[in-house]
Amino acid sequence: MVRLDDILDKVSAYNPSADLEIIRRAYVFSAKVHEGQTRRSGEPYLSHPMEVAEILTHFKMDAPVIATGFLHDTVEDTHATIKEIKDLFGEEVSTLVDGLTKLARINFDRREDREAENFRKMILAMAKDIRVIVIKLADRLHNMRTLDAMPVEKRGSIARETLDIYAPLANRLGIGWLKTELEDLSLKYIDPEKYAWLGGLLEEKKADKEQYIKKVKDTIKGKLEEYGVEGEVSGRLKNIHSIYAKMKERDLEFDDINDILAFRIIVEDLNQCYLAMGMVHSIWKPVPGRFKDYIAIPKPNFYQAIHTTVVGPYGERMEVQIKTRDMHMVAEYGIAAHWKYKEGKPVVDKKRDSSFAWIRQLLEWQRDLKDSDEFLDTLKVDFFPEEVFLFTPEGDMKVLPVGATPVDFAYSIHTDIGHRCIGVKVNGKRGWLGERLHNGDVVEVLTDEGHAPSRDWLKFVVTSRAKARIRQWIKGEERTESLKLGRNICEEGFMRYAVDFEATLKSGEIERVAIEDFSLEGVDSLFTQIGYGKISPLGFLKKLYPKRDFDAKETKKPSRFGKVFGKFKKKSSARSATAGTGIIVRGVEERMVRFAKCCGPLPGDKIVGLITPGEGLIIHLKQCKKLFDVNRERLVDIQWEKDIITSRPVNLEVTSKDEKGVLAAMCNVIKEADANIISLKIDSAIGNKAVCRFVVEVMNITHLKKITESLESIKDVLKVKRVADSVEVVGKEKP
């Protein structure tokens, strides 16, 4: 276990004026309140806060933060209180501890809800004090380093959350080494077989490449001396996760990855960076399209370097990164590299104050996106994407994710510009609103005062801001239309049963029943719900006049409102089974039901119903991405009937070696699993592979799992996955 003196020595080295006494007192207090507690590994609990405090010294944090590292679990896991922390260690430390405690005290049934709420709380904490998140990252890093002690069933979910949230956070804060370690540790528990396999291959490569790395380093050093440039040169194999991600993204085998080597050149000043780049290109030919100048255009986290890929000795590709010592400091320490210590406390360099602008952007997103799935999905796109650098005609730069369109660009300027966008000029030429923009494009947005957003824009925009603003506008329009439609439907329903609508409305009874019986905000909310089809006029009338027999013969001509949202049935219930579908609908009238083709729900899947005008109720998977673009008020709670017996088609994509007999073996195991093959398509793939696309009838997800496992057991089958237009459930790929 790390020693207190080691921590104090490290703090003194980078911050000689630090208040070491508060760190000592925090250590003593933590040891006292955690006495007798142990971690799952059996170690004394104190080992965890000690390690967290030591990790924080790598970020060159100030004394209050190091003290908080010792204290971060005291309020959550012991009898200590925030008031006690404040009395003993002051306002600053107690605020940091309180922020971390609030992040921990949260429980949700759904992983997506928990992750989204955790991220929302972290965003709010970051807005108050960025150091809270640095401590949280140190805490997560040590937990990941010791994840073996956790139950097997929990390791995967913790690792997935780390990969989805904490690694991008480390990246966004500019702490590259932390992001890399978190990614590798996450992969270790998400796919341990692939991690071990790749790790073994890289170890073999490392032994083979030692002489190669030495040769390249000596060549670069010799050339630097020839040019009179002082610099450090290092070489390494890329980390496991980066290689895994490239293999998965490009569908490559390990042997097909030809740039697993990376070299770093650190020089003294900016001019030497470009001199070194020219020198490298004079030795080895650069690979076209693989050059990035992050010095001229830094990343949003202020990372700066020149990246170039060249064809090195023996025709092997290798990446070379060139940066100054200051740039290297930023890459190593992230946001802390911009801090200057004054009286023992960090002061952010005002030139770098804009490095916090992205936090304000995150605050805006978390206010706009209330749905957990939508929030996490859009966050992963925008949080730390690969960027394109774009310019307005006036020369102002906008940084957007790769794949951004002119509509994304328009909304990045202002919501009104996005709403009124009717056309675009890219580099002086008229373009299409959905085209992909590229680095250096000059984009001029053409607007019209009377124009409004189109739902079709949601098919191609990629940024959270654009998606959120378009959805808000569409939902507002839908709500207005539903309010109007609901009032008309209600009027006709009242007339149908000879009830005076206007008189009842003026009496206040409609508002009373809306609030008391339906827990709505008022009359407008009631009409909106009727317009969406969630409440029927008949169901409302029965609440309004409970003693009247509305099942008697209608007194007026039939209304047209029953056609608006599909089949209308007089008998109302809070829970009704829709005949022949196996679906139980809660809280709405029975209606026509059909299954969405985009995601192909199966019995046993988590599902939700979407009320669709003129079509009834459409059943989707809960994670179906097409639901991100709809008004959440149109969604209804549904579930499968218990012990349902039905069959549903599912799309399976099987990647295998292109060998004789494999297809026959696949068809045989599907037949033995008592499933029917509806259709089959076969495509050849790169590298002696074949991709077979089956449409198979299955009974439920348990039946599907049996088929999938049987297919995976075939020797030459590499990967089996269930696919649909808007969602993909991926199976493990064989090493």
XYZ file of C-alpha atoms in Angstrom:
735
model
C 0.000 0.000 0.000
C 1.192 3.512 -0.804
C 2.608 5.537 2.130
C 1.458 8.948 3.351
C 5.011 10.313 3.100
C 5.134 9.331 -0.582
C 1.986 11.367 -1.246
C 3.282 14.370 0.694
C 6.615 14.279 -1.145
C 4.865 14.266 -4.542
C 2.600 17.190 -3.610
C 5.572 19.207 -2.328
C 7.467 18.554 -5.564
C 4.896 20.228 -7.833
C 3.359 22.629 -5.275
C 5.956 23.715 -2.677
C 3.500 26.086 -0.930
C 0.795 23.430 -0.471
C -0.874 23.033 2.944
C 0.441 19.571 3.826
C -1.117 19.700 7.290
C -4.684 19.433 5.943
C -3.623 16.301 4.019
C -2.142 14.743 7.177
C -5.319 15.505 9.171
C -7.497 14.074 6.413
C -5.442 10.865 6.452
C -5.795 10.520 10.240
C -9.553 11.182 10.124
C -10.076 8.696 7.290
C -8.065 6.011 9.109
C -10.164 6.577 12.237
C -13.664 6.433 10.674
C -12.816 3.564 8.281
C -11.171 1.510 11.065
C -12.365 -2.100 10.968
C -13.820 -1.788 7.451
C -12.456 -3.966 4.681
C -12.828 -4.012 0.901
C -14.183 -7.009 -1.017
C -10.562 -8.020 -1.640
C -10.020 -8.355 2.121
C -7.663 -5.354 2.280
C -8.238 -2.627 4.894
C -10.671 -0.064 3.460
C -8.113 2.697 4.054
C -6.087 1.304 1.142
C -8.704 2.687 -1.281
C -8.675 6.371 -0.200
C -4.871 6.145 0.042
C -4.634 4.970 -3.576
C -7.146 7.608 -4.743
C -5.114 10.354 -3.072
C -1.943 9.013 -4.705
C -3.600 8.957 -8.157
C -4.631 12.596 -7.631
C -0.969 13.549 -7.247
C -0.473 12.396 -10.864
C -2.955 15.114 -11.846
C -0.918 17.622 -9.779
C -3.979 18.525 -7.703
C -3.981 21.016 -4.823
C -3.991 20.116 -1.113
C -7.800 20.367 -0.564
C -8.340 17.901 -3.412
C -5.737 15.445 -2.070
C -7.434 15.735 1.344
C -10.792 15.037 -0.311
C -9.244 11.938 -1.876
C -8.773 10.608 1.672
C -12.263 11.720 2.736
C -14.391 11.032 -0.351
C -16.148 7.935 1.069
C -16.385 9.001 4.712
C -19.900 10.507 4.598
C -21.271 7.756 2.361
C -19.739 4.745 4.156
C -19.201 5.828 7.786
C -20.985 7.812 10.499
C -19.164 11.017 9.536
C -21.330 13.973 8.461
C -20.821 16.877 6.085
C -21.068 19.256 9.056
C -18.247 17.376 10.777
C -16.120 17.552 7.611
C -16.826 21.286 7.328
C -15.929 21.948 10.984
C -12.667 20.002 10.725
C -11.490 20.790 7.190
C -13.315 23.922 6.068
C -15.884 24.934 3.449
C -13.819 24.022 0.373
C -13.154 20.402 1.345
C -16.698 19.839 2.636
C -18.148 21.129 -0.661
C -15.980 18.699 -2.635
C -16.909 15.765 -0.349
C -20.595 16.713 -0.523
C -20.472 16.810 -4.328
C -18.970 13.310 -4.454
C -21.456 11.961 -1.886
C -24.430 13.215 -3.918
C -23.042 11.458 -6.991
C -22.993 8.164 -5.106
C -26.471 8.284 -3.529
C -28.588 7.215 -6.459
C -30.358 4.000 -7.431
C -32.427 3.160 -10.517
C -34.026 0.005 -11.872
C -32.755 0.558 -15.418
C -29.037 0.821 -16.150
C -29.773 3.551 -18.718
C -31.646 5.648 -16.139
C -28.846 5.220 -13.615
C -26.130 6.132 -16.117
C -28.067 9.139 -17.407
C -28.791 10.470 -13.923
C -25.197 9.878 -12.824
C -24.005 11.841 -15.825
C -26.495 14.659 -15.169
C -25.243 14.938 -11.599
C -21.627 14.912 -12.766
C -22.376 17.700 -15.221
C -23.913 19.821 -12.468
C -20.969 19.016 -10.185
C -18.507 19.986 -12.934
C -20.272 23.313 -13.394
C -19.724 24.081 -9.704
C -16.167 22.742 -9.394
C -14.343 20.736 -12.056
C -12.160 19.161 -9.359
C -15.104 16.999 -8.185
C -14.932 15.066 -11.447
C -11.139 14.708 -11.294
C -11.557 13.052 -7.870
C -14.375 10.870 -9.231
C -12.125 9.749 -12.079
C -9.349 8.828 -9.643
C -11.883 6.881 -7.574
C -13.153 5.032 -10.661
C -9.598 4.251 -11.843
C -8.677 2.517 -8.585
C -12.003 0.666 -8.526
C -11.319 -0.577 -12.059
C -7.788 -1.626 -11.099
C -9.304 -3.776 -8.319
C -12.479 -4.921 -10.132
C -11.476 -8.598 -9.808
C -12.768 -8.462 -6.232
C -16.321 -7.652 -7.410
C -18.861 -10.426 -8.183
C -18.561 -11.642 -11.775
C -22.119 -10.544 -12.647
C -21.356 -6.914 -11.696
C -18.005 -6.535 -13.447
C -19.457 -6.199 -16.952
C -21.959 -3.448 -16.082
C -19.336 -1.433 -14.162
C -16.881 -1.808 -17.035
C -19.503 -0.779 -19.608
C -20.371 2.327 -17.593
C -16.655 3.139 -17.364
C -16.215 2.800 -21.118
C -19.359 4.790 -21.945
C -18.947 7.619 -19.441
C -15.677 7.812 -17.514
C -13.205 7.161 -20.351
C -14.798 9.898 -22.535
C -14.743 12.213 -19.494
C -11.012 11.621 -19.042
C -10.542 12.259 -22.752
C -12.591 15.464 -22.622
C -10.513 16.696 -19.701
C -7.414 16.023 -21.792
C -5.944 13.253 -19.609
C -4.895 10.847 -22.339
C -3.126 8.202 -20.234
C -6.156 7.893 -17.926
C -8.538 7.474 -20.854
C -6.291 4.739 -22.296
C -6.028 2.814 -19.022
C -9.782 3.021 -18.370
C -10.514 1.739 -21.890
C -8.150 -1.212 -21.548
C -9.463 -2.119 -18.086
C -13.053 -1.891 -19.366
C -12.361 -4.239 -22.277
C -10.732 -6.679 -19.853
C -14.108 -7.221 -18.166
C -16.493 -6.609 -21.068
C -14.825 -9.186 -23.317
C -12.157 -10.998 -21.254
C -11.475 -13.614 -23.950
C -10.776 -11.017 -26.644
C -8.724 -8.931 -24.174
C -6.526 -11.903 -23.228
C -6.168 -12.957 -26.867
C -5.149 -9.484 -28.067
C -2.907 -8.969 -25.057
C -1.064 -12.179 -25.875
C -0.642 -11.204 -29.531
C 0.681 -7.766 -28.550
C 3.169 -9.333 -26.152
C 4.437 -11.525 -28.988
C 4.629 -8.472 -31.251
C 6.445 -6.522 -28.548
C 9.233 -9.080 -28.438
C 9.423 -9.098 -32.250
C 9.326 -5.305 -32.538
C 11.975 -4.331 -29.979
C 14.729 -4.228 -32.592
C 12.420 -2.482 -35.046
C 11.515 0.219 -32.488
C 15.202 0.698 -31.621
C 16.105 1.074 -35.304
C 13.413 3.702 -35.920
C 14.338 5.633 -32.763
C 18.030 5.652 -33.705
C 17.178 6.824 -37.239
C 15.024 9.705 -35.932
C 17.576 10.710 -33.286
C 20.364 10.733 -35.867
C 18.308 12.939 -38.179
C 17.405 15.304 -35.310
C 21.100 15.740 -34.497
C 21.838 16.349 -38.168
C 19.269 19.152 -38.182
C 20.521 20.513 -34.829
C 17.241 19.787 -33.051
C 17.166 18.669 -29.403
C 14.410 16.178 -28.797
C 13.259 13.016 -27.082
C 12.079 10.005 -29.086
C 10.016 7.092 -27.758
C 8.219 4.180 -29.404
C 5.483 1.810 -28.272
C 2.779 -0.577 -29.383
C -0.709 0.918 -29.349
C -3.001 -0.060 -26.463
C -5.283 -3.094 -26.588
C -8.605 -1.231 -26.760
C -7.554 1.021 -29.640
C -6.604 -2.041 -31.707
C -9.798 -3.849 -30.677
C -11.903 -0.822 -31.693
C -10.172 -0.596 -35.094
C -10.688 -4.323 -35.746
C -14.363 -4.050 -34.856
C -14.999 -0.799 -36.731
C -13.326 -1.949 -39.960
C -14.105 -5.663 -39.609
C -10.415 -6.587 -39.743
C -8.357 -9.465 -38.393
C -5.413 -8.686 -36.097
C -2.929 -9.462 -38.871
C -4.718 -6.913 -41.091
C -3.899 -4.054 -38.677
C -0.779 -2.521 -40.168
C -0.189 0.495 -37.932
C 0.102 -0.858 -34.395
C 3.320 1.093 -33.763
C 3.346 4.678 -32.519
C 6.372 6.960 -32.043
C 6.533 10.247 -30.173
C 8.968 13.106 -30.793
C 9.112 15.830 -28.128
C 10.980 19.008 -29.104
C 11.576 22.412 -27.525
C 9.478 24.838 -29.563
C 6.805 25.204 -32.239
C 9.179 25.737 -35.171
C 11.004 22.524 -34.333
C 7.695 20.610 -34.538
C 7.304 21.467 -38.204
C 11.027 20.952 -38.825
C 10.766 17.478 -37.278
C 7.685 16.732 -39.390
C 9.548 17.608 -42.578
C 12.472 15.531 -41.405
C 10.249 12.455 -40.804
C 8.647 12.869 -44.240
C 12.096 13.092 -45.816
C 13.014 9.698 -44.368
C 9.739 7.813 -44.938
C 6.835 8.438 -47.289
C 3.692 9.796 -45.605
C 0.405 7.901 -46.080
C -2.092 10.134 -47.934
C -5.034 11.265 -45.814
C -3.353 10.269 -42.525
C -1.900 13.666 -41.567
C -3.517 15.836 -38.862
C -2.230 19.179 -37.640
C -3.682 19.585 -34.143
C -1.201 22.395 -33.485
C -2.798 24.749 -36.006
C -6.291 23.582 -35.005
C -6.213 22.131 -31.443
C -8.780 19.624 -30.210
C -11.537 21.039 -27.953
C -9.637 19.766 -24.885
C -6.593 21.794 -26.041
C -4.620 18.752 -27.113
C -1.954 19.831 -29.615
C 0.397 17.725 -31.749
C 1.159 16.789 -35.309
C 0.013 13.276 -36.200
C 1.334 11.648 -39.345
C 1.366 8.035 -40.530
C 4.347 6.992 -42.644
C 5.541 3.845 -44.392
C 8.518 2.900 -42.238
C 11.261 0.263 -42.619
C 10.242 -2.950 -44.406
C 7.065 -1.254 -45.659
C 5.413 -1.250 -42.234
C 3.103 1.640 -41.384
C 3.711 3.569 -38.175
C 2.222 6.666 -36.578
C 4.478 9.527 -35.503
C 3.298 12.196 -33.047
C 5.290 15.422 -32.769
C 4.769 17.962 -29.977
C 6.565 20.414 -27.681
C 7.201 19.759 -23.992
C 4.350 22.105 -23.044
C 2.000 20.258 -25.394
C 3.105 16.967 -23.862
C 2.328 18.340 -20.382
C -1.211 19.182 -21.515
C -1.632 15.668 -22.945
C -0.381 14.078 -19.706
C -2.105 16.237 -17.089
C -5.085 17.569 -19.014
C -6.899 20.470 -17.468
C -4.488 20.613 -14.506
C -1.691 21.568 -16.913
C -3.382 24.983 -17.277
C -3.367 25.674 -13.525
C -0.883 27.910 -11.769
C -0.579 27.574 -8.011
C -0.978 30.716 -5.954
C -0.940 30.395 -2.154
C -1.343 26.652 -2.557
C -4.524 26.890 -4.635
C -4.987 26.301 -8.369
C -5.787 29.286 -10.554
C -6.898 28.594 -14.114
C -4.885 30.349 -16.789
C -7.286 32.944 -18.238
C -6.062 32.190 -21.737
C -7.415 28.687 -21.233
C -10.708 29.731 -19.610
C -12.572 28.685 -22.761
C -11.586 25.093 -21.950
C -14.622 25.083 -19.658
C -17.062 26.142 -22.403
C -17.988 22.522 -23.142
C -19.281 22.146 -19.576
C -21.814 24.910 -20.243
C -22.785 23.052 -23.412
C -23.299 19.847 -21.436
C -25.500 21.731 -18.959
C -27.657 22.862 -21.857
C -27.983 19.295 -23.184
C -28.946 17.803 -19.836
C -31.712 20.373 -19.449
C -33.079 19.728 -22.941
C -32.903 15.921 -23.078
C -35.045 14.396 -20.343
C -35.335 10.850 -21.700
C -32.510 8.575 -20.496
C -32.007 6.672 -23.755
C -32.043 9.833 -25.863
C -29.716 11.653 -23.460
C -27.089 8.895 -23.423
C -27.280 8.240 -27.155
C -26.818 11.865 -28.167
C -24.217 12.422 -25.466
C -22.038 9.633 -26.843
C -22.172 11.259 -30.276
C -21.297 14.774 -29.122
C -19.277 14.262 -25.966
C -15.950 13.466 -27.532
C -16.290 12.690 -31.206
C -13.772 12.878 -33.971
C -14.123 16.475 -35.114
C -14.400 18.459 -38.310
C -13.306 22.094 -38.251
C -15.641 24.387 -40.201
C -15.717 28.125 -40.874
C -18.342 30.811 -41.370
C -17.838 33.230 -44.287
C -16.509 35.714 -41.692
C -13.799 33.232 -40.620
C -15.283 32.116 -37.270
C -14.496 28.460 -36.570
C -17.029 25.848 -35.468
C -15.964 22.389 -34.245
C -18.566 19.681 -34.940
C -18.576 15.859 -34.931
C -17.498 13.940 -38.015
C -20.564 13.495 -40.220
C -22.044 16.896 -39.303
C -24.304 18.522 -41.896
C -25.176 22.132 -42.790
C -28.245 21.856 -40.539
C -25.972 20.902 -37.595
C -23.805 23.887 -38.503
C -26.844 26.210 -38.605
C -28.038 25.121 -35.140
C -24.500 25.504 -33.745
C -24.766 29.218 -34.597
C -28.252 29.804 -33.149
C -31.554 27.959 -32.777
C -33.378 30.539 -34.914
C -30.791 30.154 -37.691
C -31.392 26.399 -37.628
C -35.183 26.728 -37.650
C -35.133 29.177 -40.594
C -32.490 27.315 -42.622
C -33.652 26.784 -46.225
C -30.366 26.196 -48.040
C -26.586 26.297 -47.829
C -23.484 27.281 -49.732
C -20.392 25.156 -49.091
C -17.164 26.754 -50.303
C -19.242 29.165 -52.389
C -21.352 26.507 -54.137
C -24.976 25.567 -53.443
C -25.207 22.323 -51.508
C -27.705 19.934 -49.919
C -28.760 20.410 -46.296
C -28.005 16.758 -45.520
C -24.517 16.515 -47.039
C -21.537 15.667 -44.860
C -19.178 18.550 -44.198
C -15.399 18.182 -44.281
C -12.440 19.790 -42.555
C -11.889 23.370 -43.696
C -15.276 23.832 -45.390
C -16.603 27.405 -45.433
C -20.333 27.145 -44.768
C -22.876 29.903 -45.489
C -26.398 29.244 -44.177
C -29.319 30.626 -46.193
C -32.450 31.446 -44.170
C -36.073 32.490 -44.639
C -38.092 34.192 -41.892
C -41.206 32.061 -42.485
C -39.461 28.683 -42.724
C -39.847 25.892 -40.129
C -37.829 22.725 -39.349
C -38.602 19.474 -41.145
C -39.015 16.095 -39.440
C -36.858 14.659 -42.250
C -33.879 16.587 -40.860
C -33.761 14.117 -37.980
C -32.717 11.437 -40.470
C -29.340 13.081 -41.097
C -28.393 15.546 -38.326
C -25.844 14.198 -35.829
C -25.357 16.789 -33.065
C -27.350 16.776 -29.846
C -28.128 20.459 -30.184
C -29.701 20.100 -33.631
C -31.650 16.960 -32.682
C -32.949 18.498 -29.456
C -34.050 21.765 -31.094
C -35.805 19.998 -33.992
C -37.540 17.579 -31.632
C -38.639 20.422 -29.362
C -40.195 22.232 -32.301
C -41.919 19.076 -33.606
C -43.221 18.180 -30.146
C -44.550 21.703 -29.719
C -46.371 21.455 -33.049
C -47.694 17.974 -32.208
C -48.900 19.185 -28.829
C -50.727 22.110 -30.414
C -52.330 19.840 -33.015
C -53.250 17.227 -30.396
C -54.790 19.883 -28.166
C -56.989 21.083 -31.020
C -57.818 17.541 -32.155
C -58.552 16.411 -28.591
C -61.010 19.237 -28.024
C -62.828 18.404 -31.285
C -62.946 14.698 -30.402
C -64.229 15.546 -26.919
C -66.948 17.823 -28.312
C -68.128 15.074 -30.677
C -68.019 12.475 -27.905
C -70.174 14.652 -25.670
C -72.608 15.305 -28.516
C -72.769 11.583 -29.222
C -74.158 10.972 -25.752
C -76.264 14.178 -25.561
C -74.029 15.976 -23.044
C -73.662 19.769 -23.317
C -69.897 20.238 -23.812
C -69.739 24.033 -23.460
C -71.874 24.121 -20.315
C -69.833 21.333 -18.696
C -66.606 23.123 -19.604
C -67.775 26.420 -18.103
C -68.913 24.681 -14.916
C -65.342 23.659 -14.150
C -66.273 19.963 -13.870
C -64.055 18.952 -16.784
C -61.050 20.599 -15.141
C -61.902 19.048 -11.750
C -62.089 15.497 -13.147
C -58.927 16.056 -15.241
C -56.997 17.014 -12.105
C -58.555 14.691 -9.514
C -59.215 11.523 -11.531
C -56.520 11.671 -14.214
C -53.787 13.563 -12.292
C -53.417 16.060 -15.145
C -52.547 19.741 -14.952
C -55.864 20.953 -16.339
C -58.238 21.069 -19.286
C -55.549 21.598 -21.935
C -53.605 18.570 -20.686
C -56.790 16.499 -20.849
C -57.556 17.531 -24.429
C -53.947 16.844 -25.402
C -54.101 13.323 -23.932
C -57.379 12.676 -25.767
C -55.758 13.968 -28.959
C -52.862 11.565 -28.495
C -55.330 8.722 -27.960
C -54.270 7.984 -24.378
C -57.709 8.861 -22.942
C -61.004 8.173 -24.680
C -63.984 10.588 -24.504
C -66.148 7.680 -23.311
C -63.738 6.845 -20.490
C -63.686 10.503 -19.484
C -67.501 10.795 -19.583
C -67.809 7.800 -17.262
C -65.549 9.559 -14.774
C -67.505 12.782 -15.194
C -70.917 11.138 -14.767
C -70.283 7.858 -12.900
C -73.990 7.124 -12.300
C -75.039 7.384 -15.931
C -75.241 4.287 -18.154
C -73.137 5.181 -21.193
C -73.283 1.606 -22.478
C -76.859 2.235 -23.507
C -77.788 3.037 -27.109
C -76.123 6.177 -28.481
C -78.469 9.157 -28.915
C -76.646 10.865 -31.768
C -75.026 9.876 -35.029
C -71.728 7.981 -34.810
C -68.676 10.187 -34.499
C -65.597 10.103 -36.681
C -63.229 10.310 -33.702
C -62.949 6.500 -33.488
C -61.050 6.503 -36.779
C -58.359 8.879 -35.629
C -56.256 6.468 -33.624
C -57.501 3.138 -34.920
C -60.034 0.737 -33.462
C -62.242 2.153 -30.684
C -64.003 -0.153 -28.262
C -66.656 0.976 -25.806
C -65.510 -1.208 -22.959
C -62.681 0.558 -21.097
C -60.141 -0.975 -18.759
C -56.806 -0.090 -17.246
C -55.385 -3.383 -18.475
C -56.621 -4.941 -21.698
C -55.234 -7.770 -23.788
C -55.323 -7.178 -27.538
C -56.561 -10.401 -29.093
C -54.104 -12.407 -31.170
C -51.065 -10.227 -30.506
C -49.933 -11.402 -27.093
C -49.716 -7.762 -26.006
C -51.182 -6.333 -22.800
C -51.913 -2.595 -23.062
C -52.067 -0.545 -19.889
C -54.040 2.649 -19.386
C -55.495 3.043 -22.908
C -58.416 1.694 -24.908
C -57.970 -1.492 -26.926
C -56.815 -0.586 -30.416
C -55.252 -1.974 -33.567
C -51.772 -3.324 -32.864
C -48.902 -4.092 -35.203
C -45.202 -4.720 -34.752
C -42.523 -2.307 -35.948
C -40.403 -3.636 -38.797
C -37.486 -1.394 -37.815
C -36.612 -3.366 -34.662
C -38.663 -6.607 -34.828
C -39.719 -7.138 -31.169
C -39.829 -10.725 -29.862
C -41.712 -12.112 -26.845
C -39.447 -11.506 -23.876
C -37.949 -8.274 -25.243
C -38.529 -5.013 -23.368
C -41.144 -3.200 -25.441
C -43.151 0.005 -25.613
C -46.181 1.074 -27.656
C -46.229 4.107 -29.943
C -49.639 5.659 -30.671
C -49.635 6.482 -34.385
C -52.473 8.496 -36.009
C -54.405 6.357 -38.461
C -52.364 3.218 -37.684
C -53.144 2.375 -34.068
C -50.477 1.096 -31.672
C -47.020 0.210 -33.045
C -44.871 -2.070 -30.865
C -41.146 -1.183 -30.685
C -38.167 -2.368 -28.681
C -37.540 0.091 -25.858
C -34.042 0.783 -27.198
C -35.236 1.347 -30.783
C -33.496 4.481 -32.021
C -36.531 5.545 -34.029
C -38.273 6.344 -30.755
C -35.752 9.114 -30.084
C -37.517 11.227 -32.704
C -41.046 10.948 -31.315
C -42.930 12.813 -28.637
C -42.660 10.744 -25.436
C -46.325 11.528 -24.691
C -47.262 9.190 -27.567
C -45.636 6.218 -25.811
C -47.735 3.829 -23.709
C -46.807 1.120 -21.220
C -47.269 -2.399 -22.629
C -46.039 -5.891 -21.877
C -46.194 -9.419 -23.258
C -48.871 -11.781 -22.032
C -47.559 -14.458 -19.711
C -46.766 -17.799 -21.402
C -47.548 -16.350 -24.828
C -47.379 -18.841 -27.707
C -46.689 -17.113 -31.006
C -43.988 -16.867 -33.646
C -42.206 -13.757 -34.848
C -39.612 -13.226 -37.612
C -36.100 -12.196 -36.601
C -33.090 -11.181 -38.733
C -29.854 -13.016 -38.002
C -26.494 -12.159 -39.550
C -23.891 -14.935 -39.346
C -20.254 -14.263 -40.282
C -18.254 -17.413 -41.005
C -15.206 -18.690 -42.797
C -15.935 -19.302 -46.480
C -15.611 -23.106 -46.237
C -17.578 -26.005 -47.688
C -20.344 -27.410 -45.522
C -20.698 -24.369 -43.233
C -24.029 -23.251 -44.707
C -25.449 -26.763 -44.459
C -24.360 -26.948 -40.811
C -26.088 -23.602 -40.097
C -29.351 -24.669 -41.700
C -29.207 -27.966 -39.831
C -28.801 -26.422 -36.361
C -31.665 -23.982 -37.064
C -33.862 -26.920 -38.087
C -32.852 -28.916 -34.987
C -33.788 -25.901 -32.850
C -37.343 -26.255 -34.254
C -37.242 -22.950 -36.156
C -38.345 -22.131 -39.677
C -36.054 -20.324 -42.156
C -38.178 -17.792 -44.094
C -35.378 -16.425 -46.291
C -31.606 -16.590 -46.748
C -29.084 -14.339 -48.488
C -25.326 -14.956 -48.763
C -22.587 -12.368 -49.438
C -18.845 -12.812 -49.753
C -16.703 -10.655 -47.480
C -13.058 -9.574 -47.315
C -10.518 -12.111 -46.107
C -12.102 -15.458 -47.031
C -15.274 -14.719 -45.061
C -18.958 -15.166 -45.866
C -21.926 -13.296 -44.402
C -25.256 -15.192 -44.278
C -28.420 -13.209 -43.555
C -31.266 -15.381 -42.275
C -34.874 -14.439 -41.552
C -35.994 -17.038 -39.009
C -39.311 -17.567 -37.204
C -38.784 -17.887 -33.442
C -41.093 -18.171 -30.426
C -39.319 -15.775 -28.033
C -35.889 -14.506 -27.001
C -35.152 -17.766 -25.153
C -35.734 -19.660 -28.397
C -33.545 -17.125 -30.220
C -30.759 -17.567 -27.659
C -30.839 -21.335 -28.194
C -30.506 -20.851 -31.972
C -27.716 -18.289 -31.560
C -25.710 -20.510 -29.218
C -26.127 -23.468 -31.601
C -24.840 -21.373 -34.513
C -21.903 -20.100 -32.448
C -20.937 -23.683 -31.616
C -20.225 -24.423 -35.295
C -16.446 -24.543 -35.780
C -16.125 -22.125 -38.706
C -18.762 -19.605 -37.515
C -17.029 -16.421 -36.326
C -19.895 -14.192 -35.228
C -23.687 -14.271 -34.845
C -25.801 -11.179 -34.342
C -29.440 -10.189 -34.372
C -29.970 -7.108 -36.519
C -32.711 -4.679 -37.513
C -32.897 -1.291 -39.185
C -32.638 0.732 -35.991
C -31.137 -1.526 -33.344
C -28.447 -4.189 -33.243
C -27.851 -6.839 -30.601
C -24.299 -8.061 -31.109
C -23.048 -11.483 -30.097
C -19.466 -12.266 -29.134
C -17.017 -12.765 -31.934
C -14.667 -15.715 -31.717
C -10.952 -14.915 -31.366
